[in-house]
Amino acid sequence: MIKYNFNAGPSMLPREVVEQTAAAVLDYDGKGLSLMELSHRSAEFKPILDEARALMKELLDVPAGYEVLFLGGGASMHFCMVPFNLLAKKAAYLNTGTWASKAIKEARLFGEVVEVASSADKAFSYIPKDFTVPADADYLHVTSNNTIYGTQLRRDIDSPVSLVADMSSDILSRPVDVSKYSCIYGGAQKNLAQSGLSFVIVKEDALGRVGRAIPSILDYRVHIANGSMFNTPPTLPIYTALCNLRWVKAQGGVPEMERRAAERAAVVYDEIERNALFCGTAAEEDRSYMNIDFVMAPGYEALEGGFIDFAVSRGVVAIKGHRSVGGFRASCYNAMPLEGARTLATCMKDFEKKVQG
Ligand SMILES: *Cc1c(COP(=O)(O)O)cnc(C)c1O
């Protein structure tokens, strides 16, 4: 039986990317050595890093004046690196959930943080639209896709100040107007590679303005000056990222990823709406293409565990919702084939028939 992996992260990667990584672990490029055993300064690794950085720029249409970095640490490290490097006096943050709240907490260590709006009043089930950004803020921080709550900003919003975005869970799933941002960052383990790696796209002339001492390892300028090799980078995850970036390009690039994401999401959301047993939790206009959250409809709550078991019996795995919200979450990142979304929808239909007899 084919298994469809709906994990939120670390999550599904294209099968060929997993196989290419596995082959490189055993013997990289016929060299008789594992990629894990090669120096990051070696003639073999340098082209991997260079091509991965170049492909990020190419696929996301990154303008001149921006650099791409691949660092260890995960998205959470950038919750502190971003304000360390970019917050001189005041920054604006949009609070759309757990990850945004964590970013806000770290930023408060570095200056004044204005929370411009929050959707905490409705359990982060929507993205606030009416808010004012102070014109003297150094940046406005947004979380483009709220992995836990299943809401997504599917466009680059207008703001009087430049944007900073945590795009951990929707990078490479839609075209982005990078010129609106001074920094885009995220963990790699949702839509790019395995865990242990983070990515950053940073505008060079936004840096060096904070007037505080920054430890070298946390200074974006130091990483840029060292070509993303200030210290030993996570070499194997960078190779996986490269294989995945090549895969995205071969499939037709980011616009094609967006088309597929919309198609998959429609299959699942349509079934949630049609099916009497389930209901969605996110506001319709803010629903995420990447993480589809739903719960048992009122009166059917007791069937939650039963549906998870039924889904597993059909090869639909890891649809349990985040521990903080419960219910179900079907994460449909770039690697999820349309057939996976259809299998989940069929599973929901068949479960409804089974329950209603
Ligand atoms: C998963 C996730 C994070 C946390 O990433 P780490 O790499 O574990 O630090 C942060 N933000 C968003 C939007 C996420 O989905």
Coordinates of C-alpha atoms and ligand atoms in Angstrom, one line a residue:
M1 CA 0.0 0.0 0.0
I2 CA 1.3 3.5 -0.9
K3 CA 1.6 5.7 2.2
Y4 CA 0.8 9.4 2.0
N5 CA 2.7 11.3 4.7
F6 CA 0.8 14.4 5.9
N7 CA 3.4 15.2 8.6
A8 CA 3.7 19.0 9.4
G9 CA 7.5 18.8 9.8
P10 CA 9.9 17.2 9.4
S11 CA 7.7 16.3 6.5
M12 CA 7.4 14.6 3.1
L13 CA 10.1 15.1 0.5
P14 CA 10.0 13.9 -3.2
R15 CA 11.0 10.3 -3.3
E16 CA 13.8 10.9 -5.7
V17 CA 15.2 13.6 -3.3
V18 CA 15.3 11.0 -0.5
E19 CA 16.9 8.5 -2.8
Q20 CA 19.5 10.9 -4.0
T21 CA 20.4 11.8 -0.4
A22 CA 20.6 8.1 0.5
A23 CA 22.9 7.4 -2.4
A24 CA 25.2 10.4 -1.5
V25 CA 25.4 9.1 2.1
L26 CA 26.7 5.8 0.8
D27 CA 29.0 7.0 -1.9
Y28 CA 29.0 10.6 -3.1
D29 CA 29.4 10.9 -6.9
G30 CA 31.4 7.7 -7.3
K31 CA 34.2 9.0 -5.1
G32 CA 34.1 6.0 -2.8
L33 CA 33.4 8.3 0.2
S34 CA 30.2 9.3 2.0
L35 CA 29.1 12.9 1.6
M36 CA 29.0 13.0 5.4
E37 CA 32.7 12.3 5.4
L38 CA 33.8 15.1 3.0
S39 CA 35.1 18.4 4.2
H40 CA 32.8 21.4 3.7
R41 CA 35.8 23.1 2.1
S42 CA 36.4 20.3 -0.3
A43 CA 36.2 20.5 -4.1
E44 CA 33.1 18.3 -3.9
F45 CA 31.1 20.3 -1.4
K46 CA 31.7 23.8 -2.6
P47 CA 29.7 23.4 -5.8
I48 CA 26.8 21.9 -3.9
L49 CA 26.5 25.0 -1.7
D50 CA 27.0 27.4 -4.6
E51 CA 24.4 25.7 -6.7
A52 CA 21.9 25.5 -3.8
R53 CA 22.3 29.3 -3.1
A54 CA 22.0 30.1 -6.8
L55 CA 18.9 28.0 -7.3
M56 CA 17.2 29.6 -4.4
K57 CA 17.8 33.0 -6.0
E58 CA 16.7 31.8 -9.4
L59 CA 13.5 30.0 -8.3
L60 CA 12.4 32.8 -6.1
D61 CA 13.5 35.5 -8.5
V62 CA 15.6 37.2 -5.8
P63 CA 16.7 40.7 -7.0
A64 CA 20.3 42.0 -6.8
G65 CA 21.4 43.2 -3.4
Y66 CA 20.1 40.2 -1.6
E67 CA 22.1 37.2 -0.3
V68 CA 21.0 33.6 0.4
L69 CA 22.4 31.8 3.4
F70 CA 22.0 28.2 4.6
L71 CA 22.7 28.0 8.3
G72 CA 22.2 25.6 11.2
G73 CA 19.9 26.4 14.0
G74 CA 16.3 26.3 12.6
A75 CA 13.8 29.0 12.2
S76 CA 13.8 29.7 16.0
M77 CA 17.4 30.9 15.8
H78 CA 16.2 33.7 13.4
F79 CA 13.6 34.8 16.0
C80 CA 16.7 36.2 17.8
M81 CA 19.0 36.8 14.8
V82 CA 16.5 39.0 13.0
P83 CA 16.1 41.6 15.8
F84 CA 19.8 41.3 16.7
N85 CA 20.6 42.4 13.1
L86 CA 17.7 44.5 12.1
L87 CA 15.9 46.0 15.2
A88 CA 17.6 49.3 16.0
K89 CA 14.8 50.9 18.1
K90 CA 11.3 49.6 17.2
A91 CA 9.8 46.8 15.3
A92 CA 6.2 45.9 14.4
Y93 CA 5.0 42.3 14.7
L94 CA 1.7 40.7 13.5
N95 CA 0.7 38.0 16.0
T96 CA -0.9 35.1 14.1
G97 CA -0.1 32.3 16.4
T98 CA 2.5 30.3 18.4
W99 CA 5.4 30.9 16.1
A100 CA 4.7 34.6 15.7
S101 CA 4.4 34.9 19.5
K102 CA 7.8 33.2 20.0
A103 CA 9.3 35.6 17.5
I104 CA 7.8 38.6 19.4
K105 CA 9.2 37.2 22.7
E106 CA 12.7 37.2 21.4
A107 CA 12.4 40.6 19.7
R108 CA 11.5 42.2 23.0
L109 CA 15.0 41.5 24.2
F110 CA 16.3 44.0 21.6
G111 CA 14.0 47.0 21.6
E112 CA 10.4 48.2 21.5
V113 CA 8.0 45.8 19.9
V114 CA 4.6 46.9 18.7
E115 CA 2.2 44.1 18.3
V116 CA 0.1 45.6 15.4
A117 CA -2.7 43.1 15.7
S118 CA -3.4 39.6 17.0
S119 CA -5.9 36.9 16.1
A120 CA -5.6 35.3 19.6
D121 CA -9.3 36.4 20.2
K122 CA -10.4 33.6 17.9
A123 CA -7.8 31.0 18.5
F124 CA -5.7 32.3 15.6
S125 CA -8.2 31.0 13.1
Y126 CA -7.8 34.1 10.8
I127 CA -5.2 36.7 9.8
P128 CA -6.0 40.3 11.0
K129 CA -6.4 42.7 8.1
D130 CA -7.0 46.1 9.6
F131 CA -4.0 47.4 11.5
T132 CA -1.6 50.3 11.4
V133 CA 2.1 49.9 11.1
P134 CA 4.1 52.7 12.8
A135 CA 6.0 54.5 10.0
D136 CA 9.1 54.6 12.2
A137 CA 9.3 50.9 12.7
D138 CA 12.5 49.2 11.5
Y139 CA 10.4 46.4 9.9
L140 CA 7.1 44.6 10.1
H141 CA 7.4 40.9 10.9
V142 CA 4.8 38.5 9.6
T143 CA 4.5 34.7 9.6
S144 CA 3.4 33.9 6.0
N145 CA 2.0 30.5 6.9
N146 CA 0.8 29.5 10.3
T147 CA 1.7 25.9 10.3
I148 CA -0.3 25.0 13.5
Y149 CA -3.6 26.9 12.8
G150 CA -3.7 26.4 9.0
T151 CA -3.9 30.1 8.0
Q152 CA -1.8 31.7 5.3
L153 CA -1.0 35.1 3.9
R154 CA -1.0 34.1 0.3
R155 CA 0.2 37.5 -1.0
D156 CA 2.9 40.0 -0.1
I157 CA 1.1 42.6 1.9
D158 CA 1.6 46.3 1.6
S159 CA 3.4 48.0 4.4
P160 CA 4.9 51.4 5.0
V161 CA 8.1 49.7 6.2
S162 CA 9.9 46.7 4.8
L163 CA 8.8 43.3 5.7
V164 CA 10.5 40.4 7.5
A165 CA 8.8 37.0 7.1
D166 CA 9.0 33.6 8.7
M167 CA 8.3 31.5 5.6
S168 CA 9.2 28.2 7.2
S169 CA 6.2 26.3 6.0
D170 CA 5.4 27.9 2.6
I171 CA 8.7 28.8 1.1
L172 CA 8.8 27.8 -2.6
S173 CA 5.1 27.2 -2.7
R174 CA 4.2 30.5 -4.3
P175 CA 6.0 33.3 -6.1
V176 CA 7.1 36.0 -3.7
D177 CA 8.0 39.7 -4.4
V178 CA 11.3 39.5 -2.5
S179 CA 11.9 43.3 -3.1
K180 CA 9.2 44.0 -0.4
Y181 CA 11.2 42.2 2.3
S182 CA 14.4 42.9 4.1
C183 CA 14.6 39.4 5.3
I184 CA 12.9 36.0 4.6
Y185 CA 13.8 33.0 6.7
G186 CA 12.7 29.6 7.9
G187 CA 13.5 26.1 9.0
A188 CA 14.2 23.8 6.1
Q189 CA 12.3 20.8 7.4
K190 CA 8.8 21.8 6.1
N191 CA 9.2 22.4 2.4
L192 CA 12.9 22.3 1.6
A193 CA 15.0 19.6 3.2
Q194 CA 15.3 17.6 6.4
S195 CA 15.8 19.2 9.8
G196 CA 19.1 20.7 10.9
L197 CA 19.1 23.5 8.4
S198 CA 17.6 27.0 8.0
F199 CA 17.5 29.4 5.1
V200 CA 17.7 33.2 5.0
I201 CA 17.3 35.6 2.1
V202 CA 18.5 38.9 3.4
K203 CA 18.9 42.4 1.9
E204 CA 22.5 43.5 2.3
D205 CA 21.8 47.2 2.8
A206 CA 19.4 46.5 5.6
L207 CA 22.3 45.2 7.7
G208 CA 24.8 47.1 9.7
R209 CA 22.4 49.8 11.0
V210 CA 21.7 48.7 14.6
G211 CA 24.8 50.0 16.3
R212 CA 25.2 47.1 18.7
A213 CA 27.9 44.5 18.9
I214 CA 26.7 41.2 17.5
P215 CA 28.4 37.9 18.2
S216 CA 30.0 36.7 14.9
I217 CA 27.9 33.5 14.7
L218 CA 24.7 35.5 14.9
D219 CA 25.8 38.3 12.5
Y220 CA 24.3 37.9 9.0
R221 CA 27.1 40.1 7.6
V222 CA 29.7 37.7 8.9
H223 CA 27.9 34.8 7.2
I224 CA 27.6 36.8 3.9
A225 CA 31.3 37.7 4.0
N226 CA 32.1 34.1 4.4
G227 CA 29.9 32.8 1.6
S228 CA 27.6 31.0 4.1
M229 CA 30.7 29.1 5.4
F230 CA 31.6 31.0 8.5
N231 CA 31.6 27.7 10.3
T232 CA 30.8 24.1 9.2
P233 CA 27.4 24.2 7.6
P234 CA 25.0 21.3 7.8
T235 CA 26.4 19.6 4.7
L236 CA 24.1 16.7 4.1
P237 CA 20.8 18.8 4.6
I238 CA 22.3 21.4 2.1
Y239 CA 22.7 18.6 -0.4
T240 CA 19.1 17.5 0.2
A241 CA 18.0 21.1 -0.3
L242 CA 19.9 21.2 -3.6
C243 CA 18.3 18.0 -4.8
N244 CA 14.9 19.4 -3.8
L245 CA 15.5 22.7 -5.5
R246 CA 16.5 20.9 -8.7
W247 CA 13.3 18.9 -8.4
V248 CA 11.2 22.1 -8.1
K249 CA 12.9 23.5 -11.1
A250 CA 12.4 20.4 -13.2
Q251 CA 8.7 20.3 -12.2
G252 CA 8.2 23.8 -13.7
G253 CA 9.3 26.0 -10.8
V254 CA 7.5 27.9 -8.1
P255 CA 4.5 28.9 -10.2
E256 CA 3.8 25.2 -10.9
M257 CA 4.2 24.5 -7.1
E258 CA 1.5 27.1 -6.4
R259 CA -0.8 25.6 -9.1
R260 CA -0.5 22.2 -7.6
A261 CA -0.9 23.5 -4.0
A262 CA -4.2 25.2 -5.0
E263 CA -5.4 22.0 -6.7
R264 CA -4.6 19.7 -3.8
A265 CA -6.1 22.1 -1.2
A266 CA -9.3 22.4 -3.2
V267 CA -9.8 18.7 -3.2
V268 CA -9.5 18.5 0.6
Y269 CA -11.4 21.7 1.5
D270 CA -14.2 20.7 -0.8
E271 CA -14.6 17.4 0.9
I272 CA -14.5 19.0 4.4
E273 CA -17.3 21.3 3.3
R274 CA -19.4 18.6 1.7
N275 CA -18.9 16.0 4.5
A276 CA -21.3 16.2 7.4
L277 CA -18.8 14.6 9.8
F278 CA -16.1 17.3 9.5
C279 CA -15.7 21.0 9.6
G280 CA -12.7 23.3 8.9
T281 CA -11.3 25.6 11.5
A282 CA -9.6 28.5 9.6
A283 CA -11.5 31.5 8.1
E284 CA -12.2 30.7 4.5
E285 CA -10.3 33.7 3.0
D286 CA -7.2 32.9 5.1
R287 CA -7.1 29.1 4.6
S288 CA -3.7 27.7 4.0
Y289 CA -2.7 25.7 1.0
M290 CA 0.0 24.0 3.0
N291 CA -1.6 22.9 6.3
I292 CA -5.3 22.0 6.2
D293 CA -6.9 22.0 9.7
F294 CA -10.2 20.4 10.4
V295 CA -12.1 18.8 13.3
M296 CA -15.0 16.5 13.8
A297 CA -18.3 18.3 13.4
P298 CA -20.4 19.0 16.5
G299 CA -21.9 15.7 17.7
Y300 CA -19.2 13.6 16.1
E301 CA -16.3 14.5 18.4
A302 CA -16.0 11.0 19.8
L303 CA -15.1 9.6 16.3
E304 CA -11.8 11.5 16.1
G305 CA -9.6 8.5 17.1
G306 CA -11.6 6.2 14.9
F307 CA -11.0 8.4 11.9
I308 CA -7.3 8.5 12.5
D309 CA -7.2 4.7 12.6
F310 CA -9.4 4.4 9.5
A311 CA -7.1 6.8 7.7
V312 CA -4.0 4.9 8.6
S313 CA -5.6 1.7 7.3
R314 CA -5.9 3.5 3.9
G315 CA -2.3 4.7 3.9
V316 CA -3.1 8.2 5.1
V317 CA -0.6 8.9 7.9
A318 CA 0.2 11.7 10.3
I319 CA -3.1 13.7 10.1
K320 CA -3.4 14.3 13.9
G321 CA -3.6 18.0 14.6
H322 CA -1.0 19.9 16.6
R323 CA -1.1 19.1 20.3
S324 CA -2.2 22.7 21.1
V325 CA -5.3 22.6 18.8
G326 CA -6.3 19.0 18.5
G327 CA -8.4 17.7 15.6
F328 CA -6.7 17.0 12.3
R329 CA -4.1 18.7 10.2
A330 CA -3.3 17.5 6.7
S331 CA 0.0 19.1 5.7
C332 CA 0.3 19.2 1.9
Y333 CA 3.7 20.5 1.0
N334 CA 5.3 20.6 -2.5
A335 CA 6.1 16.9 -2.5
M336 CA 2.5 15.8 -1.8
P337 CA 1.0 14.4 -5.0
L338 CA -2.5 15.2 -6.0
E339 CA -3.3 11.5 -5.5
G340 CA -2.5 11.9 -1.8
A341 CA -5.1 14.7 -1.4
R342 CA -7.6 12.6 -3.3
T343 CA -6.9 9.6 -1.2
L344 CA -7.5 11.6 2.0
A345 CA -10.8 13.0 0.5
T346 CA -11.9 9.4 -0.4
C347 CA -11.1 8.3 3.0
M348 CA -13.3 11.0 4.5
K349 CA -16.2 10.0 2.2
D350 CA -15.9 6.3 3.0
F351 CA -15.7 7.1 6.7
E352 CA -18.9 9.1 6.4
K353 CA -20.6 6.1 4.7
K354 CA -19.4 3.7 7.3
V355 CA -20.6 5.9 10.2
Q356 CA -24.0 6.7 8.6
G357 CA -24.4 3.0 7.6
Ligands
LIG1 C1 8.2 24.8 12.4 C2 8.2 26.3 12.4 C3 9.1 27.0 13.2 C4 10.1 26.4 14.1 O1 11.1 25.9 13.4 P1 12.4 25.3 14.0 O2 13.3 25.1 12.8 O3 12.0 24.1 14.8 O4 13.0 26.4 14.9 C5 9.0 28.4 13.1 N1 8.0 29.0 12.4 C6 7.2 28.3 11.6 C7 6.2 29.1 10.8 C8 7.2 26.9 11.6 O5 6.3 26.3 10.9

